[in-house]
Structures are given as structure tokens and as C-alpha cells.
mmCIF file of C-alpha atoms and ligand atoms in Angstrom:
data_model
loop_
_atom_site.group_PDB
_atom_site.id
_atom_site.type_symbol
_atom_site.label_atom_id
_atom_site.label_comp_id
_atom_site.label_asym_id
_atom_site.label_seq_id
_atom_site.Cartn_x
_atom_site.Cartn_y
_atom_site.Cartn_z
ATOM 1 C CA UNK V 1 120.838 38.190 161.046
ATOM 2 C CA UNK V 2 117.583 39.307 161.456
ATOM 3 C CA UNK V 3 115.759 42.616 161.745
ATOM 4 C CA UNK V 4 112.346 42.715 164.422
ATOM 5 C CA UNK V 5 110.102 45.454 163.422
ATOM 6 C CA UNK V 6 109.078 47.707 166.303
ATOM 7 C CA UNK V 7 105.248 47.631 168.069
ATOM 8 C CA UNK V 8 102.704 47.151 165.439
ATOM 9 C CA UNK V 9 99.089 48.811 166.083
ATOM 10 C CA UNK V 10 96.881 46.805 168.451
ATOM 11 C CA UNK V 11 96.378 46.347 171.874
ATOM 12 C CA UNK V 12 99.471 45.562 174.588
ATOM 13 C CA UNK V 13 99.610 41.695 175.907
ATOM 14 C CA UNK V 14 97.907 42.072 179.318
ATOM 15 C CA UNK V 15 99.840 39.977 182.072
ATOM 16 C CA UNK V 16 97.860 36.999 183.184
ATOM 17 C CA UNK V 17 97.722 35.352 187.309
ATOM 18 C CA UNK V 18 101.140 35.367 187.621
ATOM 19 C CA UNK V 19 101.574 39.370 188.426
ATOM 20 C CA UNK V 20 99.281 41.794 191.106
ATOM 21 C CA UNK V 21 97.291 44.465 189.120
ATOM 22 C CA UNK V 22 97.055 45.308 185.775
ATOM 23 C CA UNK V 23 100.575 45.023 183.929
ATOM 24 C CA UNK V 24 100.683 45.743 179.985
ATOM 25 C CA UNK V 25 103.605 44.236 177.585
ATOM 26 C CA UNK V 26 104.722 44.260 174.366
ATOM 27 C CA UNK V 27 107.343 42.209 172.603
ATOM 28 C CA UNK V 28 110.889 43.728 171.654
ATOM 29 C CA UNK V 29 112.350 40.340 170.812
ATOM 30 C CA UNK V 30 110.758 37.154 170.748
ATOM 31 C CA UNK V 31 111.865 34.061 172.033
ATOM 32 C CA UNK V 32 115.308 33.759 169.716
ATOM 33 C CA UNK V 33 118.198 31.335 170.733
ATOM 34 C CA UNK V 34 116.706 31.383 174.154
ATOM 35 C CA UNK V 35 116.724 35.057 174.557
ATOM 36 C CA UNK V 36 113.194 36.980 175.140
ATOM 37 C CA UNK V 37 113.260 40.669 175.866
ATOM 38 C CA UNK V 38 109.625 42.299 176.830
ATOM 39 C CA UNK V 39 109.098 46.045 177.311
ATOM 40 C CA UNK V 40 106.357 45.819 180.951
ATOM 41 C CA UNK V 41 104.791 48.516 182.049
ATOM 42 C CA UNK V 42 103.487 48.410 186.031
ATOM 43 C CA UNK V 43 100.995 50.699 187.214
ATOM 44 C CA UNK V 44 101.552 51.786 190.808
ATOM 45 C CA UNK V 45 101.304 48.617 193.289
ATOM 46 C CA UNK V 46 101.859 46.319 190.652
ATOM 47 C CA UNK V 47 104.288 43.358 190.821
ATOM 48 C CA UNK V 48 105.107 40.188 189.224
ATOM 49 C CA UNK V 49 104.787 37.134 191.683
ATOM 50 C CA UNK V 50 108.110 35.400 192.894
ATOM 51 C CA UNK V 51 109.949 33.705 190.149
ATOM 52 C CA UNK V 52 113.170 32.681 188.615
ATOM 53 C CA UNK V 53 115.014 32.580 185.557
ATOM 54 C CA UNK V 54 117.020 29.703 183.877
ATOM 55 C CA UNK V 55 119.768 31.441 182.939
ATOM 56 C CA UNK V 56 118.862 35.056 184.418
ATOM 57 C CA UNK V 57 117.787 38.336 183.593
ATOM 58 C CA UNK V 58 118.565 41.930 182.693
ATOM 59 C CA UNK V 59 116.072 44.541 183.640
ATOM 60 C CA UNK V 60 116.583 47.670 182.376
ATOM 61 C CA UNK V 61 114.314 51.072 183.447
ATOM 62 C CA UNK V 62 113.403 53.087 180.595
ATOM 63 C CA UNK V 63 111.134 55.562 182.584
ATOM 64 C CA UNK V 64 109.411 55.531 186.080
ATOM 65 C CA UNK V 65 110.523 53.967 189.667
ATOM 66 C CA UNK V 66 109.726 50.954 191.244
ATOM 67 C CA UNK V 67 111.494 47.772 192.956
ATOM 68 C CA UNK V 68 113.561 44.283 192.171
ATOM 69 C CA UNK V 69 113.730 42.637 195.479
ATOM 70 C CA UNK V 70 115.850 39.451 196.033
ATOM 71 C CA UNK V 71 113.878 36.544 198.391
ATOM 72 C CA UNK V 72 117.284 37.164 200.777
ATOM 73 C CA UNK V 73 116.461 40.846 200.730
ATOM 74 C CA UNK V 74 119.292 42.073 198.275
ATOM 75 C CA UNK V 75 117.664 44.631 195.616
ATOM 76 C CA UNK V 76 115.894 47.926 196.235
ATOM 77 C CA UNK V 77 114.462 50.634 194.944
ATOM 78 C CA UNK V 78 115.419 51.112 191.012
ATOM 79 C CA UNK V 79 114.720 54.304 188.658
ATOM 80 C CA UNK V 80 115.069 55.104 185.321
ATOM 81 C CA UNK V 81 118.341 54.512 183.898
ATOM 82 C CA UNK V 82 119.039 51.905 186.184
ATOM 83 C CA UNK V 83 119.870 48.317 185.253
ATOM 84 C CA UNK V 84 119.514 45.042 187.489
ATOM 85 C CA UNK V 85 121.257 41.650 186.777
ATOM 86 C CA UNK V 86 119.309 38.831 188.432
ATOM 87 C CA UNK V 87 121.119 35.650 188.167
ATOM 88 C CA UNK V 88 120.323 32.278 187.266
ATOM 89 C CA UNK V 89 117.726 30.606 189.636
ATOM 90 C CA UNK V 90 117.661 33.966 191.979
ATOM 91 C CA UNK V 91 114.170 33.758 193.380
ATOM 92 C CA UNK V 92 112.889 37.385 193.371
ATOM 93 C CA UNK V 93 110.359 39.845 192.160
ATOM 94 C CA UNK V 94 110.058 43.527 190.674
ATOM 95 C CA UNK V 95 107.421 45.961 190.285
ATOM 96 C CA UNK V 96 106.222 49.758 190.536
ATOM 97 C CA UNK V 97 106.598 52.194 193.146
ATOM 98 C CA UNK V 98 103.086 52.474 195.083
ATOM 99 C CA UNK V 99 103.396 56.169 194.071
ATOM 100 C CA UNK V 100 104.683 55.856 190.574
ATOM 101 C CA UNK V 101 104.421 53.802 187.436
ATOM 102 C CA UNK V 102 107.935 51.558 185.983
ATOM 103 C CA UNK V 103 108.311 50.483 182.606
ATOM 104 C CA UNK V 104 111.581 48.517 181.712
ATOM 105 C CA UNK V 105 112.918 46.464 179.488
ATOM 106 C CA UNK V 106 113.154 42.632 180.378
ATOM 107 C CA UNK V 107 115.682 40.809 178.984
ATOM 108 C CA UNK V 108 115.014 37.046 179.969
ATOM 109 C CA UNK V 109 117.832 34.562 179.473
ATOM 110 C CA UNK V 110 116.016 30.768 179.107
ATOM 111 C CA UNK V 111 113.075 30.003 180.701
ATOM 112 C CA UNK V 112 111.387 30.701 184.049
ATOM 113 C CA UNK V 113 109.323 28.977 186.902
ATOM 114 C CA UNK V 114 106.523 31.289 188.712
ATOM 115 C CA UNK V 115 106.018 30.621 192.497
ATOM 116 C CA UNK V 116 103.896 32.236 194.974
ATOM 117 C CA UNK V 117 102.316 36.011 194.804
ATOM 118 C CA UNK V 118 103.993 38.890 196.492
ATOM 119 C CA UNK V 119 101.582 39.801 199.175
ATOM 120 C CA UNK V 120 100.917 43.008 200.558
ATOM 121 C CA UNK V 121 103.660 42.634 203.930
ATOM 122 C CA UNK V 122 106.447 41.381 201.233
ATOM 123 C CA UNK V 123 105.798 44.245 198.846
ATOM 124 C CA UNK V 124 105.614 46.749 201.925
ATOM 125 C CA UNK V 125 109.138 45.079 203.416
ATOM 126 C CA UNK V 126 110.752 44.898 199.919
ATOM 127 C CA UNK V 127 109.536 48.546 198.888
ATOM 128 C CA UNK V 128 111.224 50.252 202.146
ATOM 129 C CA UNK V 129 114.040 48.384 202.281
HETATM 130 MN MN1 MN M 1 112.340 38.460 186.794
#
């Protein structure tokens, strides 16, 4: 067993090429047996490119609104409260509202390949869907 201490003072990991706009992180869990869990926050517009996950993910919405959107078009709109189960190799994306900020929890299962950038007519589709 082991016990991870919660945020520490300093400044939030700021998301690099793979995600549109400015999206802030911190680490809940790191990397442990394969398992990574992130707390992102996505300002409104923001998004992560397409991607997938080894073995999945769990996204969990702690506070705000935004969108997980499946490359076949499954997903939608998700709020706080909700949870999402993407599974393994599931090409998608999520991301905020354009009106609203979404923070969730990210709990990655193994690792993850990043593809191309959600452009402006994908988010638009995905985000009335
Ligand atoms: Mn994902």
C-alpha cells in the first residue's frame, strides 16, 4: 500500500501540442501498475486532440460541462457528476463546453497514442450532437 499526498504548492502542469487552448493538470496518481489518474481542467473551447488509450479510460466530471465524443459519433455532452468509460483503442476526444469550463478526473488505463487535432468543424459537430 501506498498513500499519495494531495497537490503540493506550485504551479499546475500546463498541457503541451497535443490539446487546443490552454489546459492545466495536476497529478492525483502517478503512473502506478499502469494506472495514471490526472485531475484537467479545460477552459471554454478547449480540447485534447484525437487519441486512444491502451487499455481505456474513466473520465469522471467533478465540476463544469463539456464533451467526450467518439470518432463514430457515440458520446455527447457530459456534466458534472457524470462518468464516461472509453474503451481500449476507442479513438476519441473530450473537452469544455464553448460556454463553460470542465474539470474531471482522468483515470488512464496503460498508455496512449495522440493523433490529429480536433478542428474547429469536428468540435462544432461533436459539441451539438
Ligand atoms: Mn482520453
Amino acid at each position: 500500500m501506498k498513500i499519495i499526498p494531495g497537490r503540493s504548492d506550485g504551479p499546475s502542469d500546463e498541457r503541451g501540442p497535443t490539446f487546443t487552448g490552454t489546459v492545466l493538470a495536476d497529478p492525483v496518481l502517478p503512473t502506478t501498475d499502469e494506472v495514471t489518474i490526472n485531475s484537467v481542467f479545460f477552459p471554454p473551447g478547449a480540447r485534447t486532440h484525437w487519441h486512444t488509450h491502451e487499455r481505456g479510460q474513466i473520465l469522471h466530471v467533478t465540476s463544469g460541462h463539456g464533451w467526450a465524443v467518439a470518432r463514430d459519433g457515440h458520446g455527447g455532452a457530459i456534466r458534472a457528476g457524470d462518468t464516461v468509460w472509453i474503451p481500449p483503442g476507442e479513438e476519441h476526444w473530450h473537452g469544455a463546453a464553448s460556454d463553460g469550463y470542465l474539470v474531471h478526473l482522468a483515470i488512464s488505463l496503460g498508455g496512449h497514442e495522440w493523433l490529429d487535432a480536433v478542428g474547429d468543424e469536428d468540435y462544432e459537430r461533436g459539441a451539438t450532437s
